[in-house]
Amino acid sequence: ETGVTQTPRHLVMGMTNKKSLKCEQHLGHNAMYWYKQSAKKPLELMFVYNFKEQTENNSVPSRFSPECPNSSHLFLHLHTLQPEDSALYLCASSPRGLKDNEQFFGPGTRLTVL
Amino acid sequence: LAKTTQPISMDSYEGQEVNITCSHNNIATNDYITWYQQFPSQGPRFIIQGYKTKVTNEVASLFIPADRKSSTLSLPRVSLSDTAVYYCLVGESSDYKLSFGAGTTVTVRA
């Protein structure tokens, strides 16, 4: 148990749906991240938040919208997704903010877009 | 970030030692070598990190030669539960932009 939880663990949605992924950590970490892991591809960093402020958006399409209301919670709002967006979405946090390559990952949300 | 090269897959049997070598010819002076483990449908887990010589923890050992152009992750006496993908990452310890490659899929058989 790494202390980073993600809900839901599995999600199936249509292309016209709107859904949200939730990530929660009570480790006292200051930085939180969203990653995407597609089949047969390396993990891709999507968004980075440090002390609730978004510091990075790696050219992610606008149909993915992150939200970080506080240092313990991170959301990824999804709308009008495409089938190629089906992937494992991973949340991570790190204790030393953006000076840290030791990151704690959650179990991920397996997303399927029909 | 320095590019890393590691074998795509390795097979082993329970009780054996597994050594995974990672090549990083362009490693920079400030770079550390970090290994993550990922089980199917789970997030990666930090295993070990080192700069030079040898580092050991309760899970693995990391051997780094003097020229630091390669490193070897050693998993002692593996069990079936060690079946996973192992990633070698090279970068500054303060670099949050982790660059995961394809990793090495280790399969442990009974």
mmCIF file of C-alpha atoms in Angstrom:
data_model
loop_
_atom_site.group_PDB
_atom_site.id
_atom_site.type_symbol
_atom_site.label_atom_id
_atom_site.label_comp_id
_atom_site.label_asym_id
_atom_site.label_seq_id
_atom_site.Cartn_x
_atom_site.Cartn_y
_atom_site.Cartn_z
ATOM 1 C CA GLU A 1 0.000 0.000 0.000
ATOM 2 C CA THR A 2 1.674 3.183 -1.131
ATOM 3 C CA GLY A 3 -0.802 5.571 0.412
ATOM 4 C CA VAL A 4 -2.058 6.847 -2.933
ATOM 5 C CA THR A 5 -5.575 5.763 -3.772
ATOM 6 C CA GLN A 6 -7.453 6.105 -7.025
ATOM 7 C CA THR A 7 -11.126 5.725 -7.818
ATOM 8 C CA PRO A 8 -12.688 4.201 -9.720
ATOM 9 C CA ARG A 9 -10.341 1.323 -10.493
ATOM 10 C CA HIS A 10 -12.172 0.543 -13.708
ATOM 11 C CA LEU A 11 -14.270 2.813 -15.904
ATOM 12 C CA VAL A 12 -16.075 2.220 -19.163
ATOM 13 C CA MET A 13 -17.476 5.258 -20.888
ATOM 14 C CA GLY A 14 -18.907 6.302 -24.196
ATOM 15 C CA MET A 15 -17.397 9.048 -26.282
ATOM 16 C CA THR A 16 -20.138 11.495 -25.293
ATOM 17 C CA ASN A 17 -19.926 10.863 -21.552
ATOM 18 C CA LYS A 18 -18.377 13.056 -18.896
ATOM 19 C CA LYS A 19 -16.594 11.351 -16.035
ATOM 20 C CA SER A 20 -13.957 12.150 -13.454
ATOM 21 C CA LEU A 21 -11.051 10.209 -12.024
ATOM 22 C CA LYS A 22 -10.076 10.851 -8.428
ATOM 23 C CA CYS A 23 -6.740 10.541 -6.716
ATOM 24 C CA GLU A 24 -6.104 10.964 -3.021
ATOM 25 C CA GLN A 25 -2.970 10.904 -0.906
ATOM 26 C CA HIS A 26 -2.571 11.554 2.794
ATOM 27 C CA LEU A 27 1.177 11.220 2.798
ATOM 28 C CA GLY A 28 1.738 14.933 3.179
ATOM 29 C CA HIS A 29 3.270 15.150 -0.272
ATOM 30 C CA ASN A 30 3.368 18.453 -2.102
ATOM 31 C CA ALA A 31 3.507 17.375 -5.718
ATOM 32 C CA MET A 32 0.986 15.256 -7.601
ATOM 33 C CA TYR A 33 1.075 13.899 -11.114
ATOM 34 C CA TRP A 34 -1.167 12.302 -13.744
ATOM 35 C CA TYR A 35 0.346 9.730 -16.065
ATOM 36 C CA LYS A 36 -1.108 7.773 -18.955
ATOM 37 C CA GLN A 37 0.009 4.239 -19.756
ATOM 38 C CA SER A 38 -1.261 2.841 -23.021
ATOM 39 C CA ALA A 39 -0.774 -0.735 -24.087
ATOM 40 C CA LYS A 40 2.733 -1.386 -25.366
ATOM 41 C CA LYS A 41 3.816 2.214 -24.699
ATOM 42 C CA PRO A 42 5.889 3.790 -21.933
ATOM 43 C CA LEU A 43 4.308 5.878 -19.235
ATOM 44 C CA GLU A 44 3.562 9.414 -20.379
ATOM 45 C CA LEU A 45 3.526 12.319 -17.973
ATOM 46 C CA MET A 46 0.360 14.355 -18.488
ATOM 47 C CA PHE A 47 0.050 16.948 -15.739
ATOM 48 C CA VAL A 48 2.036 18.104 -12.744
ATOM 49 C CA TYR A 49 0.799 20.016 -9.730
ATOM 50 C CA ASN A 50 3.047 21.486 -7.071
ATOM 51 C CA PHE A 51 1.406 22.985 -3.992
ATOM 52 C CA LYS A 52 -1.939 22.921 -5.851
ATOM 53 C CA GLU A 53 -0.554 24.921 -8.767
ATOM 54 C CA GLN A 54 -0.349 23.319 -12.180
ATOM 55 C CA THR A 55 3.220 23.511 -13.347
ATOM 56 C CA GLU A 56 3.128 21.275 -16.375
ATOM 57 C CA ASN A 57 0.801 20.264 -19.152
ATOM 58 C CA ASN A 58 2.532 17.973 -21.589
ATOM 59 C CA SER A 59 0.509 18.931 -24.662
ATOM 60 C CA VAL A 60 -2.476 17.020 -23.387
ATOM 61 C CA PRO A 61 -5.727 17.459 -25.380
ATOM 62 C CA SER A 62 -8.313 19.706 -23.787
ATOM 63 C CA ARG A 63 -10.726 16.805 -23.400
ATOM 64 C CA PHE A 64 -8.615 16.004 -20.319
ATOM 65 C CA SER A 65 -9.026 18.616 -17.609
ATOM 66 C CA PRO A 66 -7.151 18.326 -14.306
ATOM 67 C CA GLU A 67 -8.158 19.854 -11.014
ATOM 68 C CA CYS A 68 -6.253 20.052 -7.752
ATOM 69 C CA PRO A 69 -8.419 21.559 -4.996
ATOM 70 C CA ASN A 70 -5.831 20.864 -2.303
ATOM 71 C CA SER A 71 -2.514 19.095 -1.876
ATOM 72 C CA SER A 72 -4.202 15.810 -1.035
ATOM 73 C CA HIS A 73 -6.627 15.503 -3.916
ATOM 74 C CA LEU A 74 -6.255 15.442 -7.659
ATOM 75 C CA PHE A 75 -8.948 14.962 -10.257
ATOM 76 C CA LEU A 76 -8.915 14.281 -13.964
ATOM 77 C CA HIS A 77 -12.119 15.338 -15.662
ATOM 78 C CA LEU A 78 -12.888 13.552 -18.894
ATOM 79 C CA HIS A 79 -15.247 14.576 -21.683
ATOM 80 C CA THR A 80 -15.788 13.591 -25.308
ATOM 81 C CA LEU A 81 -12.955 11.096 -25.201
ATOM 82 C CA GLN A 82 -11.819 8.992 -28.109
ATOM 83 C CA PRO A 83 -11.270 5.218 -28.183
ATOM 84 C CA GLU A 84 -7.508 5.809 -28.360
ATOM 85 C CA ASP A 85 -7.741 7.393 -24.917
ATOM 86 C CA SER A 86 -8.337 3.956 -23.455
ATOM 87 C CA ALA A 87 -5.444 3.331 -21.099
ATOM 88 C CA LEU A 88 -4.349 2.964 -17.512
ATOM 89 C CA TYR A 89 -4.347 6.375 -15.841
ATOM 90 C CA LEU A 90 -1.960 6.629 -12.956
ATOM 91 C CA CYS A 91 -1.711 9.202 -10.240
ATOM 92 C CA ALA A 92 1.495 9.751 -8.301
ATOM 93 C CA SER A 93 2.794 12.014 -5.577
ATOM 94 C CA SER A 94 6.222 12.936 -4.298
ATOM 95 C CA PRO A 95 7.325 14.163 -0.884
ATOM 96 C CA ARG A 96 9.891 16.700 -1.988
ATOM 97 C CA GLY A 97 7.791 18.458 -4.567
ATOM 98 C CA LEU A 98 9.423 19.077 -7.895
ATOM 99 C CA LYS A 99 12.834 18.098 -6.588
ATOM 100 C CA ASP A 100 12.075 14.443 -6.386
ATOM 101 C CA ASN A 101 12.329 11.467 -8.671
ATOM 102 C CA GLU A 102 11.042 9.113 -5.992
ATOM 103 C CA GLN A 103 7.357 9.078 -6.748
ATOM 104 C CA PHE A 104 4.590 7.077 -5.119
ATOM 105 C CA PHE A 105 2.055 5.748 -7.571
ATOM 106 C CA GLY A 106 -1.529 4.764 -7.061
ATOM 107 C CA PRO A 107 -3.009 1.560 -8.503
ATOM 108 C CA GLY A 108 -4.434 3.349 -11.517
ATOM 109 C CA THR A 109 -7.797 3.598 -13.215
ATOM 110 C CA ARG A 110 -8.281 1.303 -16.185
ATOM 111 C CA LEU A 111 -10.295 3.397 -18.644
ATOM 112 C CA THR A 112 -12.076 1.977 -21.662
ATOM 113 C CA VAL A 113 -13.673 4.353 -24.147
ATOM 114 C CA LEU A 114 -16.254 2.792 -26.413
ATOM 115 C CA LEU B 1 17.819 12.705 -19.742
ATOM 116 C CA ALA B 2 20.302 9.977 -20.525
ATOM 117 C CA LYS B 3 18.968 7.184 -22.712
ATOM 118 C CA THR B 4 18.864 3.747 -21.167
ATOM 119 C CA THR B 5 18.928 0.313 -22.742
ATOM 120 C CA GLN B 6 17.817 -2.816 -20.947
ATOM 121 C CA PRO B 7 16.754 -6.283 -22.081
ATOM 122 C CA ILE B 8 13.138 -6.642 -23.111
ATOM 123 C CA SER B 9 12.556 -9.789 -21.098
ATOM 124 C CA MET B 10 14.168 -12.292 -18.776
ATOM 125 C CA ASP B 11 13.010 -15.643 -17.468
ATOM 126 C CA SER B 12 13.988 -17.162 -14.167
ATOM 127 C CA TYR B 13 12.965 -19.788 -11.647
ATOM 128 C CA GLU B 14 12.006 -19.471 -8.033
ATOM 129 C CA GLY B 15 14.955 -19.210 -5.704
ATOM 130 C CA GLN B 16 17.371 -17.951 -8.332
ATOM 131 C CA GLU B 17 19.111 -14.606 -8.410
ATOM 132 C CA VAL B 18 18.063 -12.310 -11.225
ATOM 133 C CA ASN B 19 20.440 -9.668 -12.552
ATOM 134 C CA ILE B 20 19.153 -7.011 -14.921
ATOM 135 C CA THR B 21 21.753 -4.837 -16.597
ATOM 136 C CA CYS B 22 20.950 -1.377 -17.855
ATOM 137 C CA SER B 23 23.226 0.573 -20.204
ATOM 138 C CA HIS B 24 23.414 4.359 -19.942
ATOM 139 C CA ASN B 25 26.477 5.478 -21.871
ATOM 140 C CA ASN B 26 25.552 9.175 -21.767
ATOM 141 C CA ILE B 27 24.968 9.427 -18.042
ATOM 142 C CA ALA B 28 25.752 12.902 -16.709
ATOM 143 C CA THR B 29 27.738 13.791 -13.635
ATOM 144 C CA ASN B 30 24.660 14.742 -11.621
ATOM 145 C CA ASP B 31 22.588 11.769 -12.714
ATOM 146 C CA TYR B 32 21.426 9.018 -10.398
ATOM 147 C CA ILE B 33 20.265 5.555 -11.424
ATOM 148 C CA THR B 34 16.794 4.634 -10.236
ATOM 149 C CA TRP B 35 14.831 1.425 -10.611
ATOM 150 C CA TYR B 36 11.077 0.989 -10.472
ATOM 151 C CA GLN B 37 8.999 -2.192 -10.413
ATOM 152 C CA GLN B 38 5.536 -2.486 -11.920
ATOM 153 C CA PHE B 39 3.088 -5.339 -11.474
ATOM 154 C CA PRO B 40 0.290 -5.808 -14.038
ATOM 155 C CA SER B 41 -2.484 -3.231 -13.708
ATOM 156 C CA GLN B 42 -0.685 -1.406 -10.905
ATOM 157 C CA GLY B 43 1.398 1.714 -10.678
ATOM 158 C CA PRO B 44 5.194 1.536 -10.620
ATOM 159 C CA ARG B 45 6.928 1.224 -7.284
ATOM 160 C CA PHE B 46 10.282 2.782 -6.445
ATOM 161 C CA ILE B 47 12.782 0.030 -5.639
ATOM 162 C CA ILE B 48 16.247 1.500 -5.301
ATOM 163 C CA GLN B 49 18.450 4.374 -6.293
ATOM 164 C CA GLY B 50 22.191 4.795 -6.447
ATOM 165 C CA TYR B 51 24.986 7.000 -7.692
ATOM 166 C CA LYS B 52 28.060 4.783 -7.607
ATOM 167 C CA THR B 53 29.432 1.496 -6.267
ATOM 168 C CA LYS B 54 26.817 -0.574 -4.486
ATOM 169 C CA VAL B 55 23.523 0.124 -2.804
ATOM 170 C CA THR B 56 21.490 -2.493 -0.981
ATOM 171 C CA ASN B 57 18.087 -2.445 0.622
ATOM 172 C CA GLU B 58 15.585 -5.050 1.752
ATOM 173 C CA VAL B 59 14.372 -5.643 -1.792
ATOM 174 C CA ALA B 60 17.373 -5.481 -4.103
ATOM 175 C CA SER B 61 20.966 -4.507 -4.686
ATOM 176 C CA LEU B 62 22.244 -2.067 -7.249
ATOM 177 C CA PHE B 63 25.760 -2.386 -8.620
ATOM 178 C CA ILE B 64 27.303 0.553 -10.425
ATOM 179 C CA PRO B 65 30.819 0.298 -11.899
ATOM 180 C CA ALA B 66 33.278 3.132 -11.676
ATOM 181 C CA ASP B 67 32.545 4.490 -15.151
ATOM 182 C CA ARG B 68 28.803 4.508 -14.373
ATOM 183 C CA LYS B 69 27.943 3.661 -17.980
ATOM 184 C CA SER B 70 25.903 0.715 -16.868
ATOM 185 C CA SER B 71 24.261 -0.630 -13.739
ATOM 186 C CA THR B 72 22.908 -3.970 -12.590
ATOM 187 C CA LEU B 73 19.829 -4.544 -10.493
ATOM 188 C CA SER B 74 20.117 -7.756 -8.535
ATOM 189 C CA LEU B 75 17.066 -9.505 -7.133
ATOM 190 C CA PRO B 76 18.120 -12.254 -4.724
ATOM 191 C CA ARG B 77 16.189 -15.514 -4.518
ATOM 192 C CA VAL B 78 13.196 -14.460 -6.593
ATOM 193 C CA SER B 79 9.720 -15.808 -6.035
ATOM 194 C CA LEU B 80 6.682 -15.970 -8.299
ATOM 195 C CA SER B 81 5.537 -12.636 -6.888
ATOM 196 C CA ASP B 82 8.600 -10.930 -8.330
ATOM 197 C CA THR B 83 7.176 -11.360 -11.821
ATOM 198 C CA ALA B 84 6.899 -7.770 -13.011
ATOM 199 C CA VAL B 85 8.305 -5.139 -15.335
ATOM 200 C CA TYR B 86 11.469 -3.464 -14.071
ATOM 201 C CA TYR B 87 12.386 0.005 -15.290
ATOM 202 C CA CYS B 88 15.817 1.606 -15.231
ATOM 203 C CA LEU B 89 15.754 5.407 -15.124
ATOM 204 C CA VAL B 90 18.656 7.804 -15.231
ATOM 205 C CA GLY B 91 18.408 11.430 -14.223
ATOM 206 C CA GLU B 92 19.029 13.908 -11.472
ATOM 207 C CA SER B 93 17.521 12.945 -8.147
ATOM 208 C CA SER B 94 15.693 16.251 -8.232
ATOM 209 C CA ASP B 95 14.227 15.634 -11.677
ATOM 210 C CA TYR B 96 10.530 14.896 -11.360
ATOM 211 C CA LYS B 97 10.172 14.213 -15.081
ATOM 212 C CA LEU B 98 10.574 10.472 -14.934
ATOM 213 C CA SER B 99 11.355 8.895 -18.288
ATOM 214 C CA PHE B 100 10.106 5.349 -18.346
ATOM 215 C CA GLY B 101 11.228 3.190 -21.242
ATOM 216 C CA ALA B 102 9.856 -0.201 -22.167
ATOM 217 C CA GLY B 103 11.408 -1.861 -19.132
ATOM 218 C CA THR B 104 12.418 -5.484 -18.641
ATOM 219 C CA THR B 105 9.675 -8.026 -18.155
ATOM 220 C CA VAL B 106 10.900 -10.568 -15.628
ATOM 221 C CA THR B 107 8.960 -13.805 -15.495
ATOM 222 C CA VAL B 108 9.600 -16.129 -12.575
ATOM 223 C CA ARG B 109 8.493 -19.717 -12.994
ATOM 224 C CA ALA B 110 7.973 -22.421 -10.417
#
